[in-house]
């Protein structure tokens, strides 16, 4: 079956307008609609729009296809609501929030999170960070932070830096790099953003914070985890390519192609399609 003759780039983008909530009547207006949006799409960026196709919470709050980011963010209602939602939903354990895709802040539904965990952490338990450190896969500063959180968690940033002896201003960048490393590795999670008496993050061990989802992840094999994310992505973006998906998820293209082969064999998507207005060939979600 071929569908390329019936589709143009604009027609496909209109399909994305619905799933990405880029239509005023479908836009995210509060906590309930934000949770419904993230649950439906599986994973999205918070503010940043990456090269690869990916929904964005801020765009969904704006309810427009190409909104311009405002110069004065502190008074912008769309930025304000997005900021509130990205704090509120993770604090209530409704979604995962961390630097996951392309090193950017990402929101992930609890249904999709086990697949990400399986791919990133593999079968490593909460104490296996020491093996990563000994093997040269974790920096010394990241290990020091993990030691501190294993001893006592959660901790707010100031006390954590003090515990790690990284409180001095000249250690700020070193500490921040280690926290980014541990977030990308799914070892730690930000559990709260405190604004009084001063702004601070609270950090905990991810295995304890999302214990149920971690248990689900340990029952997945790697191929199944790849398949779940690839299928969800095709469902949401409607058209893509193996190289774009591999880049977005930071996966070997061979694994992505294997996941796509399963999606195609289930007749959920159609490969090797040409689309008017788009160069090359595309994998397109089956419309009926």
PDB file of N, CA, C and O in Angstrom, residues 3-4 6 30 38 40 54 58 61 65-66 80 110 119 149 169 183 193 199 226 243 259:
ATOM      1  N   UNK A   3       0.827   5.555   0.265  1.00  0.00           N
ATOM      2  CA  UNK A   3      -0.017   6.683   0.651  1.00  0.00           C
ATOM      3  C   UNK A   3       0.624   8.005   0.256  1.00  0.00           C
ATOM      4  O   UNK A   3       0.054   9.056   0.476  1.00  0.00           O
ATOM      5  N   UNK A   4       1.833   7.957  -0.344  1.00  0.00           N
ATOM      6  CA  UNK A   4       2.549   9.203  -0.614  1.00  0.00           C
ATOM      7  C   UNK A   4       1.805  10.100  -1.593  1.00  0.00           C
ATOM      8  O   UNK A   4       1.905  11.316  -1.520  1.00  0.00           O
ATOM      9  N   UNK A   6      -1.208  10.765  -1.718  1.00  0.00           N
ATOM     10  CA  UNK A   6      -2.310  11.476  -1.072  1.00  0.00           C
ATOM     11  C   UNK A   6      -1.823  12.472  -0.031  1.00  0.00           C
ATOM     12  O   UNK A   6      -2.623  13.197   0.545  1.00  0.00           O
ATOM     13  N   UNK A  30      -3.575  23.924  31.700  1.00  0.00           N
ATOM     14  CA  UNK A  30      -3.349  23.753  33.124  1.00  0.00           C
ATOM     15  C   UNK A  30      -2.809  22.373  33.431  1.00  0.00           C
ATOM     16  O   UNK A  30      -2.431  21.610  32.531  1.00  0.00           O
ATOM     17  N   UNK A  38       1.214  14.914  28.063  1.00  0.00           N
ATOM     18  CA  UNK A  38       2.451  14.152  28.224  1.00  0.00           C
ATOM     19  C   UNK A  38       2.166  12.654  28.242  1.00  0.00           C
ATOM     20  O   UNK A  38       2.925  11.855  27.676  1.00  0.00           O
ATOM     21  N   UNK A  40      -0.199  11.149  26.644  1.00  0.00           N
ATOM     22  CA  UNK A  40      -0.517  10.745  25.277  1.00  0.00           C
ATOM     23  C   UNK A  40       0.720  10.682  24.390  1.00  0.00           C
ATOM     24  O   UNK A  40       0.897   9.716  23.633  1.00  0.00           O
ATOM     25  N   UNK A  54       9.953  16.629  17.654  1.00  0.00           N
ATOM     26  CA  UNK A  54       9.640  16.297  19.045  1.00  0.00           C
ATOM     27  C   UNK A  54       8.650  17.325  19.578  1.00  0.00           C
ATOM     28  O   UNK A  54       8.863  18.524  19.408  1.00  0.00           O
ATOM     29  N   UNK A  58       6.103  23.988  25.953  1.00  0.00           N
ATOM     30  CA  UNK A  58       5.855  25.425  25.788  1.00  0.00           C
ATOM     31  C   UNK A  58       5.049  25.701  24.523  1.00  0.00           C
ATOM     32  O   UNK A  58       4.117  26.514  24.541  1.00  0.00           O
ATOM     33  N   UNK A  61       1.504  24.843  25.196  1.00  0.00           N
ATOM     34  CA  UNK A  61       0.857  25.866  26.021  1.00  0.00           C
ATOM     35  C   UNK A  61       0.474  27.073  25.158  1.00  0.00           C
ATOM     36  O   UNK A  61      -0.605  27.658  25.332  1.00  0.00           O
ATOM     37  N   UNK A  65       1.762  26.852  15.949  1.00  0.00           N
ATOM     38  CA  UNK A  65       2.791  26.023  15.317  1.00  0.00           C
ATOM     39  C   UNK A  65       4.188  26.602  15.523  1.00  0.00           C
ATOM     40  O   UNK A  65       5.121  25.867  15.843  1.00  0.00           O
ATOM     41  N   UNK A  66       4.375  27.855  15.295  1.00  0.00           N
ATOM     42  CA  UNK A  66       5.709  28.450  15.382  1.00  0.00           C
ATOM     43  C   UNK A  66       5.707  29.705  16.253  1.00  0.00           C
ATOM     44  O   UNK A  66       5.944  30.811  15.760  1.00  0.00           O
ATOM     45  N   UNK A  80       5.286  31.462  31.848  1.00  0.00           N
ATOM     46  CA  UNK A  80       4.987  31.264  33.263  1.00  0.00           C
ATOM     47  C   UNK A  80       4.249  29.967  33.534  1.00  0.00           C
ATOM     48  O   UNK A  80       4.571  29.232  34.478  1.00  0.00           O
ATOM     49  N   UNK A 110       5.098   8.427  32.816  1.00  0.00           N
ATOM     50  CA  UNK A 110       5.507   7.284  33.628  1.00  0.00           C
ATOM     51  C   UNK A 110       5.372   5.984  32.849  1.00  0.00           C
ATOM     52  O   UNK A 110       6.054   4.998  33.145  1.00  0.00           O
ATOM     53  N   UNK A 119      17.220   1.419  28.634  1.00  0.00           N
ATOM     54  CA  UNK A 119      18.224   1.710  27.619  1.00  0.00           C
ATOM     55  C   UNK A 119      19.429   2.451  28.188  1.00  0.00           C
ATOM     56  O   UNK A 119      20.555   2.248  27.720  1.00  0.00           O
ATOM     57  N   UNK A 149      24.678  11.263  48.277  1.00  0.00           N
ATOM     58  CA  UNK A 149      23.242  10.975  48.220  1.00  0.00           C
ATOM     59  C   UNK A 149      22.930   9.564  48.709  1.00  0.00           C
ATOM     60  O   UNK A 149      21.842   9.318  49.247  1.00  0.00           O
ATOM     61  N   UNK A 169      32.685  29.027  45.157  1.00  0.00           N
ATOM     62  CA  UNK A 169      32.260  29.471  43.817  1.00  0.00           C
ATOM     63  C   UNK A 169      33.080  28.867  42.686  1.00  0.00           C
ATOM     64  O   UNK A 169      32.544  28.597  41.613  1.00  0.00           O
ATOM     65  N   UNK A 183      22.251  13.106  35.927  1.00  0.00           N
ATOM     66  CA  UNK A 183      20.887  13.137  35.401  1.00  0.00           C
ATOM     67  C   UNK A 183      20.801  12.366  34.088  1.00  0.00           C
ATOM     68  O   UNK A 183      19.870  11.569  33.885  1.00  0.00           O
ATOM     69  N   UNK A 193      11.654  22.039  43.370  1.00  0.00           N
ATOM     70  CA  UNK A 193      12.292  23.352  43.191  1.00  0.00           C
ATOM     71  C   UNK A 193      11.757  24.262  44.285  1.00  0.00           C
ATOM     72  O   UNK A 193      10.577  24.590  44.307  1.00  0.00           O
ATOM     73  N   UNK A 199      16.078  30.287  46.247  1.00  0.00           N
ATOM     74  CA  UNK A 199      15.847  29.275  45.226  1.00  0.00           C
ATOM     75  C   UNK A 199      16.856  28.145  45.347  1.00  0.00           C
ATOM     76  O   UNK A 199      18.057  28.377  45.506  1.00  0.00           O
ATOM     77  N   UNK A 226      13.526  -0.474  22.983  1.00  0.00           N
ATOM     78  CA  UNK A 226      13.698   0.305  21.750  1.00  0.00           C
ATOM     79  C   UNK A 226      12.398   0.335  20.960  1.00  0.00           C
ATOM     80  O   UNK A 226      11.950   1.393  20.498  1.00  0.00           O
ATOM     81  N   UNK A 243      17.398   7.618  10.850  1.00  0.00           N
ATOM     82  CA  UNK A 243      18.527   8.415  11.325  1.00  0.00           C
ATOM     83  C   UNK A 243      18.084   9.510  12.286  1.00  0.00           C
ATOM     84  O   UNK A 243      18.786   9.823  13.262  1.00  0.00           O
ATOM     85  N   UNK A 259      13.735  -1.936  15.549  1.00  0.00           N
ATOM     86  CA  UNK A 259      12.462  -1.537  16.140  1.00  0.00           C
ATOM     87  C   UNK A 259      11.464  -1.113  15.087  1.00  0.00           C
ATOM     88  O   UNK A 259      10.270  -1.453  15.146  1.00  0.00           O
TER      89      UNK A 259
END
